[in-house]
Amino acid sequence: MNGPSLAVRQRSLGDPSIGFPLWPPLVNGCPATSTAEIAYPLEVDYDYDRVDPALFDQPVGPDLARWAPLLPPLHAPTLGEGGTPLLEVAGVHVKDESRNPTWSHKDRLNRVAVSAAVGAGAPGVVVASSGNHGASAAAYAARAGLPAIVLTSADSPPAVQSFVRAYGARVLTVPAAERWPLMRQIVDRLGYHPVSNLTVTHTGHPFGPEGYKTIAYELFRQLGTVPAAVFAPTGYAELLYGVWKGFTELRRLGVATSAPRMYACEPAAGGPHARAVAEDRPAAIVELGPTDAYAIACPVGGHRGVRALRDSGGEAVLVTDGELREARQDLARQGLWVELSSAAGLAAHRRLGRSFDGPVVCLATSSGFKDLDVGRERAEVLTGATVDDLL
Amino acid sequence: MNGPSLAVRQRSLGDPSIGFPLWPPLVNGCPATSTAEIAYPLEVDYDYDRVDPALFDQPVGPDLARWAPLLPPLHAPTLGEGGTPLLEVAGVHVKDESRNPTWSHKDRLNRVAVSAAVGAGAPGVVVASSGNHGASAAAYAARAGLPAIVLTSADSPPAVQSFVRAYGARVLTVPAAERWPLMRQIVDRLGYHPVSNLTVTHTGHPFGPEGYKTIAYELFRQLGTVPAAVFAPTGYAELLYGVWKGFTELRRLGVATSAPRMYACEPAAGGPHARAVAEDRPAAIVELGPTDAYAIACPVGGHRGVRALRDSGGEAVLVTDGELREARQDLARQGLWVELSSAAGLAAHRRLGRSFDGPVVCLATSSGFKDLDVGRERAEVLTGATVDDLL
């Protein structure tokens, strides 16, 4: 049922007729179609005719290797990523991605992207990130025995700074504007493999969203059908695009007959994908206002998200921090403590106010431990309290 | 394959010939055998003749309901607990219990204990805990629609205090010595169901360790065999006893032919189970010195742990904070960031220095986010750094 990777080439999202060999991963975006203003990403193409549809009969569980035929080669060992539960909460289906090895969805991407680093023979991995992505990349690099450099900024929460440092990576806290130039130097001079973005609009790692595809495969198994809509917290839209691609593959392979509408759930303080769609552009860059949803607070968007929204008939939905806080609290009061950014799916579903003819899935990307307000409250000690004080 | 609970009665661990009806759960220990010095716990007995051995053929996955015949009735809804990965790290098999709904093993207990509260018709749940147990109980109570009161102390880490408060429970921070008298009042006067201990030596909830049994069932499936040894971070030894009971059931049902040696991994600052075994007593209370392993720092032990150690041919192993830190770092440098207490399994395995004729499992109970030193380090911002600074 499993088997080797059937990945055959990289293909440009700027012009799907343009292909490139699978190796090396083109970490600078499509060299043929990108311009000075818009960088086009690449995706991975497979020998789909050789996929055994029985692949989708297997139970949901940890380790992406179960989907190996439809992933790039997995050279990096697993930490048991994926196989996360789907829970009915607050009237929707919530995919609890906090149940991954480093407690966010990023582990799916990093199993694949660090595998690319190993496969490319890189001496190390470099990533620019203030949180989940950096820690996850560090964990997978550690598991694979590769050194890692994480370029982070000082504004991430204290607990998250401990998290990023825990896995033994070299962590450099630098001003935000200096992160990308420094990453470029580390790539060019040390030969480290970048697992975050290097281009003017976001392209990221060409293999990265392939890891997120597995969420679509799992949802199809867990629901027994294709959902009508998927709401994804959206920063650079790698998650949104990856999940969308997974559903298109299920349809292409004849396993499913439909695909969901995809919703990019962006903080109202920014929203580059909302802007790009509104202005009918391939990608956009926006001013970013203040928001506590730091995990999805991105001024720079990319073409992947625009493609997922257009091709699926979905929309970008902007949500305020107030709406995020309310959704986060409602999830917590039903037993799920998610990061503020992770509540964007439920918040956007509510704001959209649209009903769907089928299951609605909200992706909850990460754990509540990673928020800015964690650990801020000091407990007041009550002495001599009795039950009467509780009445 | 699944089906209703086959639980039939509560049975005394003080004298196995003494049984009680299954309901109500006897939350004050065995009323027949306990003395002023030693409280004896109860366990749950099943109609084992009616268990279909095919129960153990099902895949490992979330939701304890898959093991329903061998659990007390599950009246509380799932949060997707259990089904955690087993990873080969540092020469042992590590069961990563940080992959539970509130990122610790406690979710297995609380699915069962909060179910008991629902089944008993209690108007709420009360728990005394500084961390994982309190947050987990609050989450399951929230999911079940029951109010919860958590009695906590001021010395838990700031991030953990946010965690415990997140699920909407009433959290009271009281001096440690006042927690149990206040809990007693809440039980007696409000009728709240206690999901932590009320007795002189530890007995805890009579149904609680049943949730931990599922770890044994999962390990048997994941390894394809019974491990030779299981190392469990040990505070009150509910985990140790529960896992042991699960293996004895597999043997009793003819599914397995052996059972592992069980190792209680206690902080050297305390160690009531090491003391009880050394002095051949049913349970012990010790002085507790300083340790950062707060999740397993218990002066009060119980009879469950003593039974698991004696009956399995295992031992209690005391580990220092230094040994814990080293084990925690070694796990993190291979991609697993665990709580200091969670590293007790690996630390004790190393200290014991014994080789086994079969797989060795270390239970990693919880996530690194919950430690005392999380968020303490402040990042120094480097400006103008170049790649040359890295060489």
Short mmCIF file of C-alpha atoms in Angstrom, two decimals, chain A residues 4 12-13 33 41-42 46 50 61 64 71 94 105-106 136 175 185 205 207 227 235 260 307 342 349 372:
data_model
loop_
_atom_site.label_atom_id
_atom_site.label_comp_id
_atom_site.label_asym_id
_atom_site.label_seq_id
_atom_site.Cartn_x
_atom_site.Cartn_y
_atom_site.Cartn_z
CA PRO A 4 8.44 4.84 -2.62
CA SER A 12 5.82 26.23 -11.81
CA LEU A 13 2.69 27.78 -10.41
CA THR A 33 8.16 33.14 -14.40
CA PRO A 41 6.19 29.21 -6.26
CA LEU A 42 6.75 25.67 -7.43
CA TYR A 46 3.72 12.98 -9.28
CA ARG A 50 0.89 4.71 -10.51
CA GLY A 61 -2.33 7.70 12.31
CA LEU A 64 3.55 10.91 7.18
CA LEU A 71 5.08 12.98 -0.94
CA VAL A 94 -12.10 21.05 14.48
CA HIS A 105 0.74 21.84 12.07
CA LYS A 106 4.23 22.99 11.09
CA SER A 136 9.52 22.58 14.46
CA PRO A 175 15.89 42.85 14.19
CA GLN A 185 24.05 34.88 3.52
CA HIS A 205 9.98 25.77 0.24
CA PHE A 207 8.15 20.79 -1.05
CA PRO A 227 -16.02 18.56 3.58
CA GLY A 235 -0.33 33.72 7.15
CA PRO A 260 -14.22 21.86 -0.61
CA ARG A 307 -4.73 29.93 -6.38
CA SER A 342 -5.53 29.02 15.61
CA HIS A 349 -16.63 30.85 9.81
CA LEU A 372 1.54 36.39 23.96
#
